[in-house]
Coordinates of C-alpha atoms in Angstrom, one line a residue:
Chain A
X1 CA -4.2 -2.3 13.8
X2 CA -1.2 -0.6 12.1
X3 CA -2.4 -1.2 8.5
X4 CA -0.6 -2.9 5.7
X5 CA 3.0 -1.8 5.4
X6 CA 5.2 -2.0 2.3
X7 CA 8.9 -1.5 2.0
X8 CA 10.6 0.2 0.3
X9 CA 8.3 2.9 -1.0
X10 CA 10.6 3.6 -3.9
X11 CA 13.1 1.5 -5.7
X12 CA 15.3 2.5 -8.6
X13 CA 17.3 -0.2 -10.3
X14 CA 19.2 -0.9 -13.4
X15 CA 17.9 -3.3 -16.0
X16 CA 19.0 -6.9 -15.3
X17 CA 19.2 -6.4 -11.5
X18 CA 17.1 -8.4 -9.0
X19 CA 14.8 -6.6 -6.6
X20 CA 12.8 -7.7 -3.6
X21 CA 9.8 -6.0 -2.0
X22 CA 8.3 -6.7 1.4
X23 CA 4.7 -6.6 2.6
X24 CA 3.5 -6.8 6.2
X25 CA -0.2 -7.4 6.3
X26 CA -2.6 -6.6 9.1
X27 CA -1.7 -9.1 11.7
X28 CA -4.9 -11.2 11.8
X29 CA -5.5 -11.2 8.1
X30 CA -5.1 -14.6 6.5
X31 CA -5.3 -13.6 2.8
X32 CA -2.6 -11.5 1.1
X33 CA -2.6 -10.2 -2.4
X34 CA -0.1 -8.6 -4.8
X35 CA -1.3 -6.2 -7.5
X36 CA 0.6 -4.2 -10.1
X37 CA -0.5 -0.8 -11.2
X38 CA 0.9 1.2 -14.1
X39 CA 0.2 4.8 -14.9
X40 CA -3.4 5.5 -15.9
X41 CA -4.5 2.0 -15.1
X42 CA -6.2 0.3 -12.3
X43 CA -4.5 -2.4 -10.2
X44 CA -4.0 -5.7 -11.9
X45 CA -4.0 -9.0 -10.0
X46 CA -0.7 -10.8 -9.7
X47 CA -1.0 -13.4 -7.0
X48 CA -2.5 -14.2 -3.7
X49 CA -1.9 -16.3 -0.6
X50 CA -4.2 -17.9 1.9
X51 CA -2.1 -18.2 5.0
X52 CA 1.3 -19.5 3.7
X53 CA -0.1 -21.2 0.6
X54 CA 0.1 -19.4 -2.8
X55 CA -3.2 -20.4 -4.4
X56 CA -3.2 -18.5 -7.7
X57 CA -0.8 -16.7 -10.0
X58 CA -1.9 -14.5 -12.8
X59 CA -0.4 -15.1 -16.3
X60 CA 1.0 -11.6 -15.9
X61 CA 3.4 -13.1 -13.4
X62 CA 6.3 -14.4 -15.6
X63 CA 8.9 -16.9 -14.3
X64 CA 11.1 -13.9 -13.3
X65 CA 8.6 -13.1 -10.6
X66 CA 8.4 -15.1 -7.4
X67 CA 6.4 -14.5 -4.2
X68 CA 6.6 -16.1 -0.8
X69 CA 4.7 -15.9 2.4
X70 CA 6.6 -17.9 5.0
X71 CA 4.7 -18.7 8.1
X72 CA 1.7 -17.0 6.8
X73 CA 2.8 -13.6 8.0
X74 CA 4.8 -11.1 5.8
X75 CA 5.3 -11.7 2.1
X76 CA 8.1 -10.9 -0.3
X77 CA 7.8 -10.3 -4.1
X78 CA 11.1 -10.8 -6.0
X79 CA 11.7 -9.8 -9.6
X80 CA 14.8 -11.3 -11.2
X81 CA 16.5 -9.8 -14.2
X82 CA 14.3 -6.7 -14.2
X83 CA 13.2 -5.2 -17.5
X84 CA 12.0 -1.7 -18.2
X85 CA 8.5 -3.0 -18.6
X86 CA 8.5 -4.0 -14.9
X87 CA 8.4 -0.4 -14.0
X88 CA 5.2 0.1 -12.0
X89 CA 3.7 0.4 -8.6
X90 CA 3.4 -2.9 -6.7
X91 CA 0.6 -2.9 -4.3
X92 CA 0.0 -5.3 -1.5
X93 CA -3.4 -5.9 0.1
X94 CA -4.7 -8.1 2.9
X95 CA -8.1 -9.3 4.1
X96 CA -9.7 -11.6 6.6
X97 CA -11.6 -14.3 4.9
X98 CA -14.9 -15.4 6.3
X99 CA -16.3 -12.1 7.3
X100 CA -19.6 -11.2 5.7
X101 CA -18.2 -7.8 4.9
X102 CA -14.7 -8.9 3.9
X103 CA -12.8 -6.1 2.4
X104 CA -9.3 -5.4 1.1
X105 CA -6.9 -3.2 3.0
X106 CA -4.1 -1.8 0.8
X107 CA -0.6 -0.7 1.6
X108 CA 0.9 2.4 0.1
X109 CA 2.8 0.5 -2.6
X110 CA 6.3 0.2 -3.8
X111 CA 7.1 2.3 -6.9
X112 CA 9.7 0.5 -9.1
X113 CA 11.7 2.3 -11.7
X114 CA 13.9 0.2 -14.0
X115 CA 16.4 2.3 -15.9
Chain B
X13 CA -14.4 -12.9 -18.1
X14 CA -15.6 -9.9 -16.1
X15 CA -14.6 -6.4 -17.1
X16 CA -15.0 -3.0 -15.4
X17 CA -15.2 0.2 -17.4
X18 CA -14.8 3.7 -16.2
X19 CA -15.3 6.1 -19.1
X20 CA -14.5 9.3 -17.4
X21 CA -10.7 9.7 -17.1
X22 CA -11.1 13.0 -15.2
X23 CA -13.9 14.9 -13.5
X24 CA -14.0 18.3 -11.7
X25 CA -16.4 19.5 -9.1
X26 CA -16.7 22.7 -7.2
X27 CA -16.3 22.5 -3.4
X28 CA -19.7 21.8 -1.7
X29 CA -21.3 20.6 -4.9
X30 CA -22.3 17.1 -6.0
X31 CA -20.5 14.9 -8.5
X32 CA -21.3 11.5 -10.0
X33 CA -18.7 9.1 -11.2
X34 CA -19.7 6.4 -13.7
X35 CA -18.9 2.7 -13.8
X36 CA -20.2 -0.1 -15.9
X37 CA -19.2 -3.7 -15.7
X38 CA -19.8 -6.9 -17.6
X39 CA -20.5 -10.3 -16.0
X40 CA -22.5 -13.4 -16.6
X41 CA -22.9 -14.0 -12.8
X42 CA -26.0 -13.1 -10.9
X43 CA -24.3 -12.5 -7.5
X44 CA -21.2 -10.5 -6.9
X45 CA -19.8 -7.5 -5.0
X46 CA -19.1 -4.0 -6.3
X47 CA -16.8 -1.5 -4.7
X48 CA -15.5 2.0 -5.0
X49 CA -12.0 2.6 -3.9
X50 CA -10.3 6.0 -3.4
X51 CA -6.5 6.5 -4.1
X52 CA -5.3 9.9 -2.9
X53 CA -1.8 11.2 -3.8
X54 CA -0.5 9.3 -0.8
X55 CA -1.2 6.2 -3.0
X56 CA -3.0 4.1 -0.3
X57 CA -6.2 2.7 -1.7
X58 CA -9.1 3.2 0.7
X59 CA -12.5 1.5 0.5
X60 CA -15.2 4.1 0.0
X61 CA -18.3 2.0 -0.4
X62 CA -19.4 -1.6 -1.1
X63 CA -22.6 -3.0 -2.7
X64 CA -23.8 -6.6 -2.7
X65 CA -25.5 -7.4 -6.0
X66 CA -28.4 -9.3 -4.3
X67 CA -29.4 -6.2 -2.4
X68 CA -31.7 -3.9 -4.2
X69 CA -31.1 -1.0 -1.8
X70 CA -28.3 1.3 -2.8
X71 CA -25.5 1.6 -0.4
X72 CA -24.7 4.8 1.4
X73 CA -21.8 6.0 3.5
X74 CA -22.2 9.5 4.8
X75 CA -21.7 11.8 1.8
X76 CA -21.1 8.9 -0.6
X77 CA -23.9 6.9 -2.2
X78 CA -24.2 4.6 -5.2
X79 CA -26.8 4.2 -7.9
X80 CA -26.8 0.4 -8.6
X81 CA -28.6 -0.6 -11.7
X82 CA -28.2 -4.3 -12.0
X83 CA -30.0 -4.9 -15.3
X84 CA -28.0 -2.1 -16.9
X85 CA -24.8 -3.3 -15.2
X86 CA -24.1 0.2 -14.0
X87 CA -22.7 1.3 -10.6
X88 CA -22.2 5.0 -10.2
X89 CA -20.8 6.9 -7.2
X90 CA -22.3 10.1 -6.0
X91 CA -20.3 12.4 -3.8
X92 CA -22.4 15.1 -2.1
X93 CA -21.0 18.3 -0.5
X94 CA -17.6 17.7 -2.1
X95 CA -14.6 18.5 0.0
X96 CA -11.0 19.3 -0.9
X97 CA -10.0 16.0 0.7
X98 CA -12.1 14.1 -1.8
X99 CA -9.6 14.9 -4.6
X100 CA -8.2 11.5 -5.6
X101 CA -8.3 8.7 -8.2
X102 CA -11.5 6.7 -7.8
X103 CA -11.5 3.1 -8.9
X104 CA -14.6 0.9 -9.4
X105 CA -14.0 -2.8 -8.7
X106 CA -15.8 -6.1 -9.1
X107 CA -15.5 -9.2 -7.1
X108 CA -17.1 -12.6 -7.7
X109 CA -18.7 -14.6 -5.0
X110 CA -17.8 -17.9 -6.5
X111 CA -15.2 -19.6 -4.5
X112 CA -12.8 -20.0 -7.5
X113 CA -13.1 -16.3 -8.4
X114 CA -13.6 -14.7 -5.0
X115 CA -9.9 -13.8 -4.6
X116 CA -9.7 -11.7 -7.6
X117 CA -10.8 -8.1 -7.5
X118 CA -11.1 -6.6 -11.0
X119 CA -10.5 -2.8 -11.2
X120 CA -11.5 -0.2 -13.7
X121 CA -9.0 2.3 -15.1
X122 CA -10.0 5.0 -12.6
X123 CA -11.4 8.5 -12.7
X124 CA -9.3 11.4 -11.4
X125 CA -11.5 13.7 -9.4
X126 CA -10.4 17.4 -8.9
X127 CA -12.2 19.5 -6.3
X128 CA -12.1 23.2 -7.0
X129 CA -12.0 25.7 -4.1

């Protein structure tokens, strides 16, 4: 169990550029979540996958955001035409559905700064 | 919609002392889960403790315990014998048990805990 990995840890980009983040969940986990966290706030739900199926997207996730989880393993979150308001930490978490004590395991996040 | 409120942006505690972090929530559901997560400067959120709403007994994990008051919709975290490593942001979180809401964890705004040597 190597935990949830996120790459990169930091990303600085200019407004209007596209960025892509990667998340590698714990290998046997079938559920994967993306959250966004801004300074002074708790994580806000963006989207989640059950295996390779994206089952829910928050209204926070505009059409500039897209997430994929091919083959039900790693996931990518892409932001197109970034805006300064996209600056935040993007957290990935995974869990194994079906356990009585199901719990989220988080990665260390990707800190995005849009200049 | 469910909400989670943490009214203490920051708390301080002397090393080896006890501190209590407050959390209130709002829901119309009768069964749900509540959690406390810790986010140290390394940024990785770590589960501290979990409480099922149907259980009357308060959860405990070593130096961490909760005071779950279901009628008052209150879920406070008590840290005993505080250690320097306890310094972090602490988030209270709610999760529905209903299938359509079970994927969504709702987090409070967090309490920054400082531990003084």
